[in-house]
Amino acid sequence: MKKILVLVLLFLVFSKTFADCSFKLKMDSYKPENAATLAEKAFQVNNIYFIAVADGVGPSRPGFDIPLTSCIYKNTKWDMLWIGADSQYCASHEALITRAKRYAQNFNKIMVRLASSKLHELCPELSKQ
């Protein structure tokens, strides 16, 4: 029983020590109010991509308001904001997640709107929905 307790304590200590808090260092680069402008600029140079947020077990895709078919997943580029499940050990954990999700939502909404005709060309099954 003591060994299990020691292992659990070690796990908690190492989890906190090695938590990935790198998004906190880059957070100023991801201002939600600038995301729409960046999406428009990327679209103008034919750099169509979407942003997912790794905020737990699986990534969320805020603002991606169309069905995520296998075709879209395979034929589009995705940028990942690594918030991660271990970010709960980072200072301002909730603020990090909120910031990343708002940024991704603003970016994805604009990119989906701008690239919708291209997405329908890539994946004709979207036209049926």
PDB file of C-alpha atoms in Angstrom, residues 16-104:
ATOM      1  CA  LYS A  16       3.149  19.215 -12.302  1.00  0.00           C
ATOM      2  CA  THR A  17       6.863  19.555 -12.994  1.00  0.00           C
ATOM      3  CA  PHE A  18       6.657  18.411 -16.605  1.00  0.00           C
ATOM      4  CA  ALA A  19       3.285  19.919 -17.549  1.00  0.00           C
ATOM      5  CA  ASP A  20       3.285  21.522 -20.988  1.00  0.00           C
ATOM      6  CA  CYS A  21       2.629  25.191 -20.289  1.00  0.00           C
ATOM      7  CA  SER A  22       4.186  26.356 -23.564  1.00  0.00           C
ATOM      8  CA  PHE A  23       0.936  27.930 -24.788  1.00  0.00           C
ATOM      9  CA  LYS A  24       1.160  30.375 -21.918  1.00  0.00           C
ATOM     10  CA  LEU A  25       4.461  31.633 -23.341  1.00  0.00           C
ATOM     11  CA  LYS A  26       2.941  32.043 -26.834  1.00  0.00           C
ATOM     12  CA  MET A  27      -0.447  33.303 -25.648  1.00  0.00           C
ATOM     13  CA  ASP A  28       0.154  36.890 -26.789  1.00  0.00           C
ATOM     14  CA  SER A  29       0.542  35.650 -30.378  1.00  0.00           C
ATOM     15  CA  TYR A  30      -3.013  34.282 -30.280  1.00  0.00           C
ATOM     16  CA  LYS A  31      -5.207  37.307 -29.705  1.00  0.00           C
ATOM     17  CA  PRO A  32      -8.830  36.433 -30.514  1.00  0.00           C
ATOM     18  CA  GLU A  33      -9.474  39.911 -31.881  1.00  0.00           C
ATOM     19  CA  ASN A  34      -6.777  39.366 -34.563  1.00  0.00           C
ATOM     20  CA  ALA A  35      -7.862  35.871 -35.625  1.00  0.00           C
ATOM     21  CA  ALA A  36     -10.423  36.954 -38.252  1.00  0.00           C
ATOM     22  CA  THR A  37      -7.913  39.214 -39.989  1.00  0.00           C
ATOM     23  CA  LEU A  38      -5.309  36.440 -40.016  1.00  0.00           C
ATOM     24  CA  ALA A  39      -7.846  34.018 -41.519  1.00  0.00           C
ATOM     25  CA  GLU A  40      -8.640  36.493 -44.296  1.00  0.00           C
ATOM     26  CA  LYS A  41      -4.954  37.039 -45.038  1.00  0.00           C
ATOM     27  CA  ALA A  42      -4.275  33.297 -45.115  1.00  0.00           C
ATOM     28  CA  PHE A  43      -7.219  32.724 -47.455  1.00  0.00           C
ATOM     29  CA  GLN A  44      -6.018  35.473 -49.821  1.00  0.00           C
ATOM     30  CA  VAL A  45      -2.732  33.621 -50.348  1.00  0.00           C
ATOM     31  CA  ASN A  46      -4.557  30.269 -50.696  1.00  0.00           C
ATOM     32  CA  ASN A  47      -3.328  29.029 -47.326  1.00  0.00           C
ATOM     33  CA  ILE A  48      -6.534  27.343 -46.211  1.00  0.00           C
ATOM     34  CA  TYR A  49      -6.312  25.668 -42.832  1.00  0.00           C
ATOM     35  CA  PHE A  50      -8.290  25.353 -39.637  1.00  0.00           C
ATOM     36  CA  ILE A  51      -7.377  25.420 -35.981  1.00  0.00           C
ATOM     37  CA  ALA A  52      -8.077  22.723 -33.413  1.00  0.00           C
ATOM     38  CA  VAL A  53      -7.465  23.075 -29.696  1.00  0.00           C
ATOM     39  CA  ALA A  54      -5.893  20.169 -27.799  1.00  0.00           C
ATOM     40  CA  ASP A  55      -7.618  20.866 -24.535  1.00  0.00           C
ATOM     41  CA  GLY A  56      -8.265  17.412 -23.159  1.00  0.00           C
ATOM     42  CA  VAL A  57      -8.432  13.824 -24.320  1.00  0.00           C
ATOM     43  CA  GLY A  58      -9.340  14.813 -27.882  1.00  0.00           C
ATOM     44  CA  PRO A  59      -9.104  18.135 -29.697  1.00  0.00           C
ATOM     45  CA  SER A  60     -12.032  20.509 -29.971  1.00  0.00           C
ATOM     46  CA  ARG A  61     -12.719  22.467 -33.143  1.00  0.00           C
ATOM     47  CA  PRO A  62     -14.415  25.705 -32.065  1.00  0.00           C
ATOM     48  CA  GLY A  63     -16.164  27.634 -34.820  1.00  0.00           C
ATOM     49  CA  PHE A  64     -15.888  24.752 -37.284  1.00  0.00           C
ATOM     50  CA  ASP A  65     -19.599  24.710 -38.042  1.00  0.00           C
ATOM     51  CA  ILE A  66     -19.713  22.113 -40.792  1.00  0.00           C
ATOM     52  CA  PRO A  67     -19.665  18.341 -40.365  1.00  0.00           C
ATOM     53  CA  LEU A  68     -16.166  16.951 -39.926  1.00  0.00           C
ATOM     54  CA  THR A  69     -16.220  14.249 -42.586  1.00  0.00           C
ATOM     55  CA  SER A  70     -13.272  11.993 -43.274  1.00  0.00           C
ATOM     56  CA  CYS A  71     -12.840  13.811 -46.570  1.00  0.00           C
ATOM     57  CA  ILE A  72     -12.433  17.177 -44.866  1.00  0.00           C
ATOM     58  CA  TYR A  73     -10.143  15.712 -42.253  1.00  0.00           C
ATOM     59  CA  LYS A  74      -7.888  14.147 -44.901  1.00  0.00           C
ATOM     60  CA  ASN A  75      -7.950  17.000 -47.426  1.00  0.00           C
ATOM     61  CA  THR A  76      -7.483  20.063 -45.257  1.00  0.00           C
ATOM     62  CA  LYS A  77      -4.671  21.306 -43.081  1.00  0.00           C
ATOM     63  CA  TRP A  78      -5.078  21.682 -39.344  1.00  0.00           C
ATOM     64  CA  ASP A  79      -3.015  23.742 -36.951  1.00  0.00           C
ATOM     65  CA  MET A  80      -3.124  22.548 -33.358  1.00  0.00           C
ATOM     66  CA  LEU A  81      -3.001  24.795 -30.327  1.00  0.00           C
ATOM     67  CA  TRP A  82      -1.543  22.510 -27.681  1.00  0.00           C
ATOM     68  CA  ILE A  83      -3.247  23.368 -24.446  1.00  0.00           C
ATOM     69  CA  GLY A  84      -3.293  19.759 -23.366  1.00  0.00           C
ATOM     70  CA  ALA A  85      -4.940  17.865 -20.583  1.00  0.00           C
ATOM     71  CA  ASP A  86      -1.961  18.527 -18.340  1.00  0.00           C
ATOM     72  CA  SER A  87      -2.425  22.298 -18.567  1.00  0.00           C
ATOM     73  CA  GLN A  88      -4.493  22.107 -15.390  1.00  0.00           C
ATOM     74  CA  TYR A  89      -1.136  22.358 -13.640  1.00  0.00           C
ATOM     75  CA  CYS A  90      -0.334  25.639 -15.411  1.00  0.00           C
ATOM     76  CA  ALA A  91      -1.103  28.965 -13.811  1.00  0.00           C
ATOM     77  CA  SER A  92      -4.252  30.529 -15.305  1.00  0.00           C
ATOM     78  CA  HIS A  93      -5.413  27.188 -16.723  1.00  0.00           C
ATOM     79  CA  GLU A  94      -8.960  28.356 -17.475  1.00  0.00           C
ATOM     80  CA  ALA A  95      -7.725  31.567 -19.097  1.00  0.00           C
ATOM     81  CA  LEU A  96      -5.429  29.564 -21.392  1.00  0.00           C
ATOM     82  CA  ILE A  97      -8.258  27.328 -22.578  1.00  0.00           C
ATOM     83  CA  THR A  98     -10.655  30.240 -23.016  1.00  0.00           C
ATOM     84  CA  ARG A  99      -8.117  32.241 -25.011  1.00  0.00           C
ATOM     85  CA  ALA A 100      -7.212  29.338 -27.303  1.00  0.00           C
ATOM     86  CA  LYS A 101     -10.846  28.428 -27.944  1.00  0.00           C
ATOM     87  CA  ARG A 102     -11.894  32.016 -28.674  1.00  0.00           C
ATOM     88  CA  TYR A 103      -8.971  32.434 -31.061  1.00  0.00           C
ATOM     89  CA  ALA A 104      -9.767  29.174 -32.872  1.00  0.00           C
TER      90      ALA A 104
END
